[in-house]
């Protein structure tokens, strides 16, 4: 046999040498064998890779080897191969490798699964797959988790999502609050005081806010407007820089101001036939269709000829009475006070404002270099068709020049981070929509995510447009300083940007409830609102029917006399103010002495005392139901518990906090030989442990129940505590399992993982499919063994109790037998008339035998108790796992009380 084996090995060696020569003849360069360095590198890059045994390493050192695969299972399982493969393929098959020595010449014989000449290609492919999977894992959220995932893993995904979202929230708040400062408020305040609250003359108290006639308008333009725009003299009467005006000596007037008006044409309204002889002209309320575009007055220059909106590069403006276009008749003023005064006087003299005028705009812009802020000012005077005028204003501070100070560059970094976050959440929502399809939009939180992304993209677009436009305007302004810089579109977009940013920040803060709801207490709010939504909708219909009925009544009765009821919208807001307690009953009563008090009284009664309390009752009842239901629910691990658990682990690792094992061990060392329950309880309670924990630990090791731990029980507790400490150390030293990533495992991912894990050992392969590593499994097995040991001690105590109950049952039966025999004997003697002396001797003999039998049974019971082997009902040794039948148990339970009474007798 040995000779035949040697011949067979020789033939194999010759065959391998022949294959090596054929490979060299074919100009196929052999692949070098894997060195120790390459194996170490492979092990570092693949954590699950198990290095070869020492015997195989020695064989590799002796010479090159040929790796031959022996395949089994499905054919699909063996179609692909990788270095060091040892795991089953997706189809359930697998492969094993046999290393065969190559030829003595040192050449490696090429095989079907030999490593290709470019040995780094498979490694690069595996590395690329791992990188792609980790990048995909960045977008793992709770919506991407599998439904059967553990609660702790689910909360870890939620916690990671919460931390990422908190960083996004901080970046957004820094951006929004960084662009707004208290300087903006003071900037607008001083300018508004200068132009809005300055009287038109020293003899009159009329200011811009209280203008009432066209004459007041011209007084304002010739007085406070010129005084506010042109600061050419210091307070010591020294002249300032030529052709430059610094309002309040700090705010540079950019370019020249502009005054513009909009008119409606004559005949835009119809006159009744009976009054045509008395009324020749008729000017309707403003509308774009009725705009007057014909030249008038001097008919030369832009002040007397119409210019359309496109040429003015203007936009519409929403006033108090109507919405006005960006076209009209305009006059650009001068850079000095004298020329501007002449221009205004010419306009006034030639009747620039007439009956057809419906709006007059005064626009100018200033810049304060101290705080790097522009202020775009618009003063609007509306001339309604009723006569008189209505004033409004707009002061819009804007930071148009960015990236000057260090804080500006920090904001630039935050802007880049915000754009990356928006891109990140866009990809996340796309992945979630791809997974859940239309079910994704059934959640209100998901719709809120989409809304936040849309608003963020809109804010980014407006910011880019604003930054690019201001450069063009500033360049044009520097080229021609006598022109009007039209910053009004920028003011409009700045206002839109502020509105979008405010709404975005609001919704981003509201979304925090999505994460707070994982706390049982915080989730009561959302659960209450979702549960009572049907009742609230039904109540809201009834509420608004009555509310709108009262609004219609108030508008028709008080709309012509009270400003708060002048429009239907104002009526609605006024009624909400009445519900909150903000009202003026005197105005209502003066407007209508009969319907006013009736309206007010009935509205307050029905809306405040009835409907509002019904709404509160609905919320209160639903909240009580939710609270009672949550109290009955099973307590689950919460996000706060996960954070507390991680904090405790970190404190223990840093040795800043002791574990329960350390506290108990220290108490045992301080107790010495014996330790009673009161001492242990007082010591452990001082260290923060509960009474339930202390009693459970003491009862576990107090075998005899004397409320003291003997030396033996003391030593057993020490041994178990050492085992517990070892388990804690093993558990804390375990690496994080691969399955703890938060991105869901799809079918493709599972196949990729099985391909990558093909080099892992069998034990690693067996644990990877279930998501628990081999080391964790061993720790869990040890904990289960300890639990079985603890349960065994409890079972032994239960067995001892059952043995005592069985002994009591046997004693009861024996007593019943003895008493029955004595009673039978007495009855027989009375019937036969025997001698009392003989009867007494017989009774003494029976009692003596019975006492001897009881003493022997007690001795046997004590011996079995010392040996730890309980006896059965027939005195036979009883196994630990044996249990009495149901009939026996019933007999024991039923006879316990009777046995006690017999013993007492």
PDB file of C-alpha atoms in Angstrom, residues 212-427:
ATOM      1  CA  UNK A 212     -54.411 113.939   4.138  1.00  0.00           C
ATOM      2  CA  UNK A 213     -54.272 116.164   1.020  1.00  0.00           C
ATOM      3  CA  UNK A 214     -52.116 116.743  -2.052  1.00  0.00           C
ATOM      4  CA  UNK A 215     -50.975 120.013  -0.521  1.00  0.00           C
ATOM      5  CA  UNK A 216     -49.637 118.049   2.463  1.00  0.00           C
ATOM      6  CA  UNK A 217     -47.777 115.799   0.031  1.00  0.00           C
ATOM      7  CA  UNK A 218     -45.972 118.740  -1.601  1.00  0.00           C
ATOM      8  CA  UNK A 219     -45.152 120.174   1.798  1.00  0.00           C
ATOM      9  CA  UNK A 220     -43.580 116.878   2.754  1.00  0.00           C
ATOM     10  CA  UNK A 221     -41.459 116.666  -0.412  1.00  0.00           C
ATOM     11  CA  UNK A 222     -40.231 120.255  -0.023  1.00  0.00           C
ATOM     12  CA  UNK A 223     -39.548 119.908   3.696  1.00  0.00           C
ATOM     13  CA  UNK A 224     -38.766 116.625   5.509  1.00  0.00           C
ATOM     14  CA  UNK A 225     -37.866 114.752   2.292  1.00  0.00           C
ATOM     15  CA  UNK A 226     -35.206 117.254   1.184  1.00  0.00           C
ATOM     16  CA  UNK A 227     -33.929 117.694   4.729  1.00  0.00           C
ATOM     17  CA  UNK A 228     -33.625 113.947   5.202  1.00  0.00           C
ATOM     18  CA  UNK A 229     -31.996 113.146   1.851  1.00  0.00           C
ATOM     19  CA  UNK A 230     -29.335 115.856   1.716  1.00  0.00           C
ATOM     20  CA  UNK A 231     -26.987 116.339   4.672  1.00  0.00           C
ATOM     21  CA  UNK A 232     -24.554 118.803   3.138  1.00  0.00           C
ATOM     22  CA  UNK A 233     -23.632 120.748   6.262  1.00  0.00           C
ATOM     23  CA  UNK A 234     -22.205 119.728   9.618  1.00  0.00           C
ATOM     24  CA  UNK A 235     -23.752 121.080  12.801  1.00  0.00           C
ATOM     25  CA  UNK A 236     -20.973 123.726  12.872  1.00  0.00           C
ATOM     26  CA  UNK A 237     -22.049 124.903   9.385  1.00  0.00           C
ATOM     27  CA  UNK A 238     -19.045 123.360   7.616  1.00  0.00           C
ATOM     28  CA  UNK A 239     -19.652 121.861   4.199  1.00  0.00           C
ATOM     29  CA  UNK A 240     -19.372 118.084   3.716  1.00  0.00           C
ATOM     30  CA  UNK A 241     -17.773 116.311   0.734  1.00  0.00           C
ATOM     31  CA  UNK A 242     -18.910 117.576  -2.634  1.00  0.00           C
ATOM     32  CA  UNK A 243     -21.674 115.696  -4.457  1.00  0.00           C
ATOM     33  CA  UNK A 244     -22.035 113.243  -1.604  1.00  0.00           C
ATOM     34  CA  UNK A 245     -24.814 112.991   0.910  1.00  0.00           C
ATOM     35  CA  UNK A 246     -24.421 111.009   4.129  1.00  0.00           C
ATOM     36  CA  UNK A 247     -27.740 110.717   5.954  1.00  0.00           C
ATOM     37  CA  UNK A 248     -27.059 111.032   9.679  1.00  0.00           C
ATOM     38  CA  UNK A 249     -23.427 111.462   8.530  1.00  0.00           C
ATOM     39  CA  UNK A 250     -23.147 107.647   8.248  1.00  0.00           C
ATOM     40  CA  UNK A 251     -25.449 106.452   5.434  1.00  0.00           C
ATOM     41  CA  UNK A 252     -24.336 107.160   1.894  1.00  0.00           C
ATOM     42  CA  UNK A 253     -27.122 108.078  -0.536  1.00  0.00           C
ATOM     43  CA  UNK A 254     -26.609 105.783  -3.559  1.00  0.00           C
ATOM     44  CA  UNK A 255     -27.154 107.527  -6.879  1.00  0.00           C
ATOM     45  CA  UNK A 256     -30.190 109.809  -7.018  1.00  0.00           C
ATOM     46  CA  UNK A 257     -33.745 109.412  -5.643  1.00  0.00           C
ATOM     47  CA  UNK A 258     -36.723 108.818  -7.939  1.00  0.00           C
ATOM     48  CA  UNK A 259     -40.311 110.005  -7.729  1.00  0.00           C
ATOM     49  CA  UNK A 260     -42.925 108.134  -9.819  1.00  0.00           C
ATOM     50  CA  UNK A 261     -46.692 108.267 -10.224  1.00  0.00           C
ATOM     51  CA  UNK A 262     -49.455 106.104 -11.733  1.00  0.00           C
ATOM     52  CA  UNK A 263     -52.640 107.596 -13.223  1.00  0.00           C
ATOM     53  CA  UNK A 264     -55.964 106.406 -14.544  1.00  0.00           C
ATOM     54  CA  UNK A 265     -57.495 107.937 -17.649  1.00  0.00           C
ATOM     55  CA  UNK A 266     -60.500 110.187 -17.694  1.00  0.00           C
ATOM     56  CA  UNK A 267     -63.757 108.465 -18.546  1.00  0.00           C
ATOM     57  CA  UNK A 268     -62.679 105.145 -17.035  1.00  0.00           C
ATOM     58  CA  UNK A 269     -65.948 105.051 -15.092  1.00  0.00           C
ATOM     59  CA  UNK A 270     -69.520 105.646 -16.243  1.00  0.00           C
ATOM     60  CA  UNK A 271     -71.596 108.662 -15.148  1.00  0.00           C
ATOM     61  CA  UNK A 272     -75.381 108.381 -14.679  1.00  0.00           C
ATOM     62  CA  UNK A 273     -77.403 110.125 -17.361  1.00  0.00           C
ATOM     63  CA  UNK A 274     -79.067 112.463 -14.888  1.00  0.00           C
ATOM     64  CA  UNK A 275     -75.701 113.818 -13.660  1.00  0.00           C
ATOM     65  CA  UNK A 276     -73.780 114.123 -16.925  1.00  0.00           C
ATOM     66  CA  UNK A 277     -74.499 117.829 -17.107  1.00  0.00           C
ATOM     67  CA  UNK A 278     -73.038 118.381 -13.650  1.00  0.00           C
ATOM     68  CA  UNK A 279     -70.099 115.937 -13.755  1.00  0.00           C
ATOM     69  CA  UNK A 280     -67.828 116.087 -16.792  1.00  0.00           C
ATOM     70  CA  UNK A 281     -64.793 114.021 -15.613  1.00  0.00           C
ATOM     71  CA  UNK A 282     -64.748 110.578 -14.012  1.00  0.00           C
ATOM     72  CA  UNK A 283     -61.691 108.686 -12.775  1.00  0.00           C
ATOM     73  CA  UNK A 284     -62.196 105.082 -11.661  1.00  0.00           C
ATOM     74  CA  UNK A 285     -60.257 103.176  -9.021  1.00  0.00           C
ATOM     75  CA  UNK A 286     -56.839 101.965 -10.123  1.00  0.00           C
ATOM     76  CA  UNK A 287     -56.440  98.983 -12.386  1.00  0.00           C
ATOM     77  CA  UNK A 288     -53.848  98.106 -14.987  1.00  0.00           C
ATOM     78  CA  UNK A 289     -56.506  98.180 -17.713  1.00  0.00           C
ATOM     79  CA  UNK A 290     -57.507 101.757 -16.792  1.00  0.00           C
ATOM     80  CA  UNK A 291     -53.946 103.120 -16.625  1.00  0.00           C
ATOM     81  CA  UNK A 292     -53.364 106.422 -18.370  1.00  0.00           C
ATOM     82  CA  UNK A 293     -50.440 106.201 -20.808  1.00  0.00           C
ATOM     83  CA  UNK A 294     -50.917 109.454 -22.726  1.00  0.00           C
ATOM     84  CA  UNK A 295     -48.482 112.396 -22.306  1.00  0.00           C
ATOM     85  CA  UNK A 296     -49.769 115.329 -20.265  1.00  0.00           C
ATOM     86  CA  UNK A 297     -48.596 118.682 -18.873  1.00  0.00           C
ATOM     87  CA  UNK A 298     -45.340 119.839 -20.454  1.00  0.00           C
ATOM     88  CA  UNK A 299     -45.243 116.666 -22.599  1.00  0.00           C
ATOM     89  CA  UNK A 300     -41.456 116.476 -22.508  1.00  0.00           C
ATOM     90  CA  UNK A 301     -39.191 114.435 -20.331  1.00  0.00           C
ATOM     91  CA  UNK A 302     -39.897 111.251 -18.417  1.00  0.00           C
ATOM     92  CA  UNK A 303     -41.996 113.118 -15.830  1.00  0.00           C
ATOM     93  CA  UNK A 304     -44.667 113.940 -18.446  1.00  0.00           C
ATOM     94  CA  UNK A 305     -44.482 110.901 -20.733  1.00  0.00           C
ATOM     95  CA  UNK A 306     -45.407 107.318 -19.887  1.00  0.00           C
ATOM     96  CA  UNK A 307     -42.703 104.644 -19.529  1.00  0.00           C
ATOM     97  CA  UNK A 308     -43.640 100.974 -19.443  1.00  0.00           C
ATOM     98  CA  UNK A 309     -42.595  98.481 -16.760  1.00  0.00           C
ATOM     99  CA  UNK A 310     -40.024  96.678 -18.878  1.00  0.00           C
ATOM    100  CA  UNK A 311     -38.068  99.851 -19.648  1.00  0.00           C
ATOM    101  CA  UNK A 312     -38.091 100.843 -15.993  1.00  0.00           C
ATOM    102  CA  UNK A 313     -37.050  97.337 -14.931  1.00  0.00           C
ATOM    103  CA  UNK A 314     -39.763  97.599 -12.308  1.00  0.00           C
ATOM    104  CA  UNK A 315     -42.170  95.207 -10.672  1.00  0.00           C
ATOM    105  CA  UNK A 316     -45.640  95.367  -9.198  1.00  0.00           C
ATOM    106  CA  UNK A 317     -46.210  96.614  -5.664  1.00  0.00           C
ATOM    107  CA  UNK A 318     -48.979  95.588  -3.292  1.00  0.00           C
ATOM    108  CA  UNK A 319     -50.373  98.693  -1.628  1.00  0.00           C
ATOM    109  CA  UNK A 320     -53.101  99.177   0.927  1.00  0.00           C
ATOM    110  CA  UNK A 321     -55.806  99.894  -1.654  1.00  0.00           C
ATOM    111  CA  UNK A 322     -54.649  98.159  -4.855  1.00  0.00           C
ATOM    112  CA  UNK A 323     -51.710  96.418  -6.513  1.00  0.00           C
ATOM    113  CA  UNK A 324     -49.731  98.814  -8.705  1.00  0.00           C
ATOM    114  CA  UNK A 325     -47.562  98.078 -11.730  1.00  0.00           C
ATOM    115  CA  UNK A 326     -43.916  99.079 -12.167  1.00  0.00           C
ATOM    116  CA  UNK A 327     -44.617 101.557 -15.014  1.00  0.00           C
ATOM    117  CA  UNK A 328     -45.682 105.212 -14.894  1.00  0.00           C
ATOM    118  CA  UNK A 329     -44.377 108.777 -15.094  1.00  0.00           C
ATOM    119  CA  UNK A 330     -41.104 109.276 -13.212  1.00  0.00           C
ATOM    120  CA  UNK A 331     -38.605 112.011 -12.375  1.00  0.00           C
ATOM    121  CA  UNK A 332     -35.031 111.276 -11.270  1.00  0.00           C
ATOM    122  CA  UNK A 333     -33.916 113.903  -8.764  1.00  0.00           C
ATOM    123  CA  UNK A 334     -30.431 115.368  -8.379  1.00  0.00           C
ATOM    124  CA  UNK A 335     -27.442 114.687  -6.094  1.00  0.00           C
ATOM    125  CA  UNK A 336     -27.619 118.125  -4.451  1.00  0.00           C
ATOM    126  CA  UNK A 337     -30.373 119.841  -2.582  1.00  0.00           C
ATOM    127  CA  UNK A 338     -30.724 122.953  -4.766  1.00  0.00           C
ATOM    128  CA  UNK A 339     -31.279 121.104  -8.047  1.00  0.00           C
ATOM    129  CA  UNK A 340     -33.745 118.736  -6.391  1.00  0.00           C
ATOM    130  CA  UNK A 341     -35.717 121.646  -4.924  1.00  0.00           C
ATOM    131  CA  UNK A 342     -35.973 123.231  -8.398  1.00  0.00           C
ATOM    132  CA  UNK A 343     -37.216 119.961  -9.917  1.00  0.00           C
ATOM    133  CA  UNK A 344     -39.891 119.497  -7.223  1.00  0.00           C
ATOM    134  CA  UNK A 345     -41.033 123.095  -7.588  1.00  0.00           C
ATOM    135  CA  UNK A 346     -41.402 122.620 -11.364  1.00  0.00           C
ATOM    136  CA  UNK A 347     -43.510 119.491 -10.868  1.00  0.00           C
ATOM    137  CA  UNK A 348     -45.737 121.267  -8.358  1.00  0.00           C
ATOM    138  CA  UNK A 349     -46.146 124.358 -10.526  1.00  0.00           C
ATOM    139  CA  UNK A 350     -47.193 122.396 -13.622  1.00  0.00           C
ATOM    140  CA  UNK A 351     -49.722 120.295 -11.712  1.00  0.00           C
ATOM    141  CA  UNK A 352     -47.897 116.966 -11.935  1.00  0.00           C
ATOM    142  CA  UNK A 353     -50.420 115.444  -9.528  1.00  0.00           C
ATOM    143  CA  UNK A 354     -54.038 115.719 -10.653  1.00  0.00           C
ATOM    144  CA  UNK A 355     -57.384 113.980 -10.206  1.00  0.00           C
ATOM    145  CA  UNK A 356     -56.273 110.963 -12.199  1.00  0.00           C
ATOM    146  CA  UNK A 357     -53.288 110.254  -9.917  1.00  0.00           C
ATOM    147  CA  UNK A 358     -53.758 107.079  -7.914  1.00  0.00           C
ATOM    148  CA  UNK A 359     -50.278 106.442  -6.467  1.00  0.00           C
ATOM    149  CA  UNK A 360     -46.998 108.305  -6.001  1.00  0.00           C
ATOM    150  CA  UNK A 361     -43.764 106.450  -5.167  1.00  0.00           C
ATOM    151  CA  UNK A 362     -40.581 107.919  -3.644  1.00  0.00           C
ATOM    152  CA  UNK A 363     -37.654 105.474  -3.964  1.00  0.00           C
ATOM    153  CA  UNK A 364     -34.025 105.760  -2.844  1.00  0.00           C
ATOM    154  CA  UNK A 365     -31.292 103.533  -1.418  1.00  0.00           C
ATOM    155  CA  UNK A 366     -28.564 104.113   1.170  1.00  0.00           C
ATOM    156  CA  UNK A 367     -25.522 102.148   2.314  1.00  0.00           C
ATOM    157  CA  UNK A 368     -23.887 102.055   5.733  1.00  0.00           C
ATOM    158  CA  UNK A 369     -20.307 100.806   5.587  1.00  0.00           C
ATOM    159  CA  UNK A 370     -20.032 100.554   9.372  1.00  0.00           C
ATOM    160  CA  UNK A 371     -22.441  97.619   9.496  1.00  0.00           C
ATOM    161  CA  UNK A 372     -22.222  96.600   5.800  1.00  0.00           C
ATOM    162  CA  UNK A 373     -25.943  97.048   5.186  1.00  0.00           C
ATOM    163  CA  UNK A 374     -27.984  98.490   2.361  1.00  0.00           C
ATOM    164  CA  UNK A 375     -31.387  99.977   3.090  1.00  0.00           C
ATOM    165  CA  UNK A 376     -33.884 100.145   0.232  1.00  0.00           C
ATOM    166  CA  UNK A 377     -36.577 102.713   1.033  1.00  0.00           C
ATOM    167  CA  UNK A 378     -39.967 103.129  -0.633  1.00  0.00           C
ATOM    168  CA  UNK A 379     -42.526 105.724   0.474  1.00  0.00           C
ATOM    169  CA  UNK A 380     -45.966 105.214  -1.088  1.00  0.00           C
ATOM    170  CA  UNK A 381     -48.823 107.730  -1.161  1.00  0.00           C
ATOM    171  CA  UNK A 382     -52.099 106.336  -2.503  1.00  0.00           C
ATOM    172  CA  UNK A 383     -54.865 108.615  -3.744  1.00  0.00           C
ATOM    173  CA  UNK A 384     -58.124 106.674  -3.568  1.00  0.00           C
ATOM    174  CA  UNK A 385     -61.078 107.528  -5.758  1.00  0.00           C
ATOM    175  CA  UNK A 386     -62.875 108.778  -2.657  1.00  0.00           C
ATOM    176  CA  UNK A 387     -60.418 111.661  -2.268  1.00  0.00           C
ATOM    177  CA  UNK A 388     -57.731 112.252   0.315  1.00  0.00           C
ATOM    178  CA  UNK A 389     -54.695 109.993   0.520  1.00  0.00           C
ATOM    179  CA  UNK A 390     -53.350 106.945   2.343  1.00  0.00           C
ATOM    180  CA  UNK A 391     -49.664 106.492   3.166  1.00  0.00           C
ATOM    181  CA  UNK A 392     -47.548 103.401   3.557  1.00  0.00           C
ATOM    182  CA  UNK A 393     -43.823 102.705   3.621  1.00  0.00           C
ATOM    183  CA  UNK A 394     -41.207 100.014   3.316  1.00  0.00           C
ATOM    184  CA  UNK A 395     -37.679 100.012   4.779  1.00  0.00           C
ATOM    185  CA  UNK A 396     -35.833  96.887   3.730  1.00  0.00           C
ATOM    186  CA  UNK A 397     -32.304  96.384   5.151  1.00  0.00           C
ATOM    187  CA  UNK A 398     -30.271  93.991   3.014  1.00  0.00           C
ATOM    188  CA  UNK A 399     -26.757  92.599   3.289  1.00  0.00           C
ATOM    189  CA  UNK A 400     -25.787  92.437  -0.361  1.00  0.00           C
ATOM    190  CA  UNK A 401     -21.996  92.398  -0.048  1.00  0.00           C
ATOM    191  CA  UNK A 402     -20.792  89.165   1.510  1.00  0.00           C
ATOM    192  CA  UNK A 403     -17.536  87.561   2.615  1.00  0.00           C
ATOM    193  CA  UNK A 404     -15.766  90.541   4.162  1.00  0.00           C
ATOM    194  CA  UNK A 405     -15.250  89.712   7.828  1.00  0.00           C
ATOM    195  CA  UNK A 406     -14.136  86.461   9.446  1.00  0.00           C
ATOM    196  CA  UNK A 407     -17.692  85.703  10.504  1.00  0.00           C
ATOM    197  CA  UNK A 408     -18.802  86.090   6.892  1.00  0.00           C
ATOM    198  CA  UNK A 409     -16.397  83.354   5.834  1.00  0.00           C
ATOM    199  CA  UNK A 410     -17.735  81.176   8.642  1.00  0.00           C
ATOM    200  CA  UNK A 411     -21.221  81.754   7.273  1.00  0.00           C
ATOM    201  CA  UNK A 412     -19.917  80.796   3.832  1.00  0.00           C
ATOM    202  CA  UNK A 413     -18.760  77.470   5.256  1.00  0.00           C
ATOM    203  CA  UNK A 414     -22.187  77.006   6.831  1.00  0.00           C
ATOM    204  CA  UNK A 415     -23.801  77.749   3.467  1.00  0.00           C
ATOM    205  CA  UNK A 416     -21.738  75.014   1.848  1.00  0.00           C
ATOM    206  CA  UNK A 417     -22.641  72.613   4.661  1.00  0.00           C
ATOM    207  CA  UNK A 418     -26.316  73.522   4.235  1.00  0.00           C
ATOM    208  CA  UNK A 419     -26.163  72.757   0.510  1.00  0.00           C
ATOM    209  CA  UNK A 420     -24.551  69.386   1.264  1.00  0.00           C
ATOM    210  CA  UNK A 421     -27.246  68.603   3.812  1.00  0.00           C
ATOM    211  CA  UNK A 422     -29.955  69.465   1.305  1.00  0.00           C
ATOM    212  CA  UNK A 423     -28.323  67.156  -1.242  1.00  0.00           C
ATOM    213  CA  UNK A 424     -27.994  64.459   1.423  1.00  0.00           C
ATOM    214  CA  UNK A 425     -31.676  64.635   2.333  1.00  0.00           C
ATOM    215  CA  UNK A 426     -32.692  64.685  -1.312  1.00  0.00           C
ATOM    216  CA  UNK A 427     -30.900  61.385  -1.862  1.00  0.00           C
TER     217      UNK A 427
END
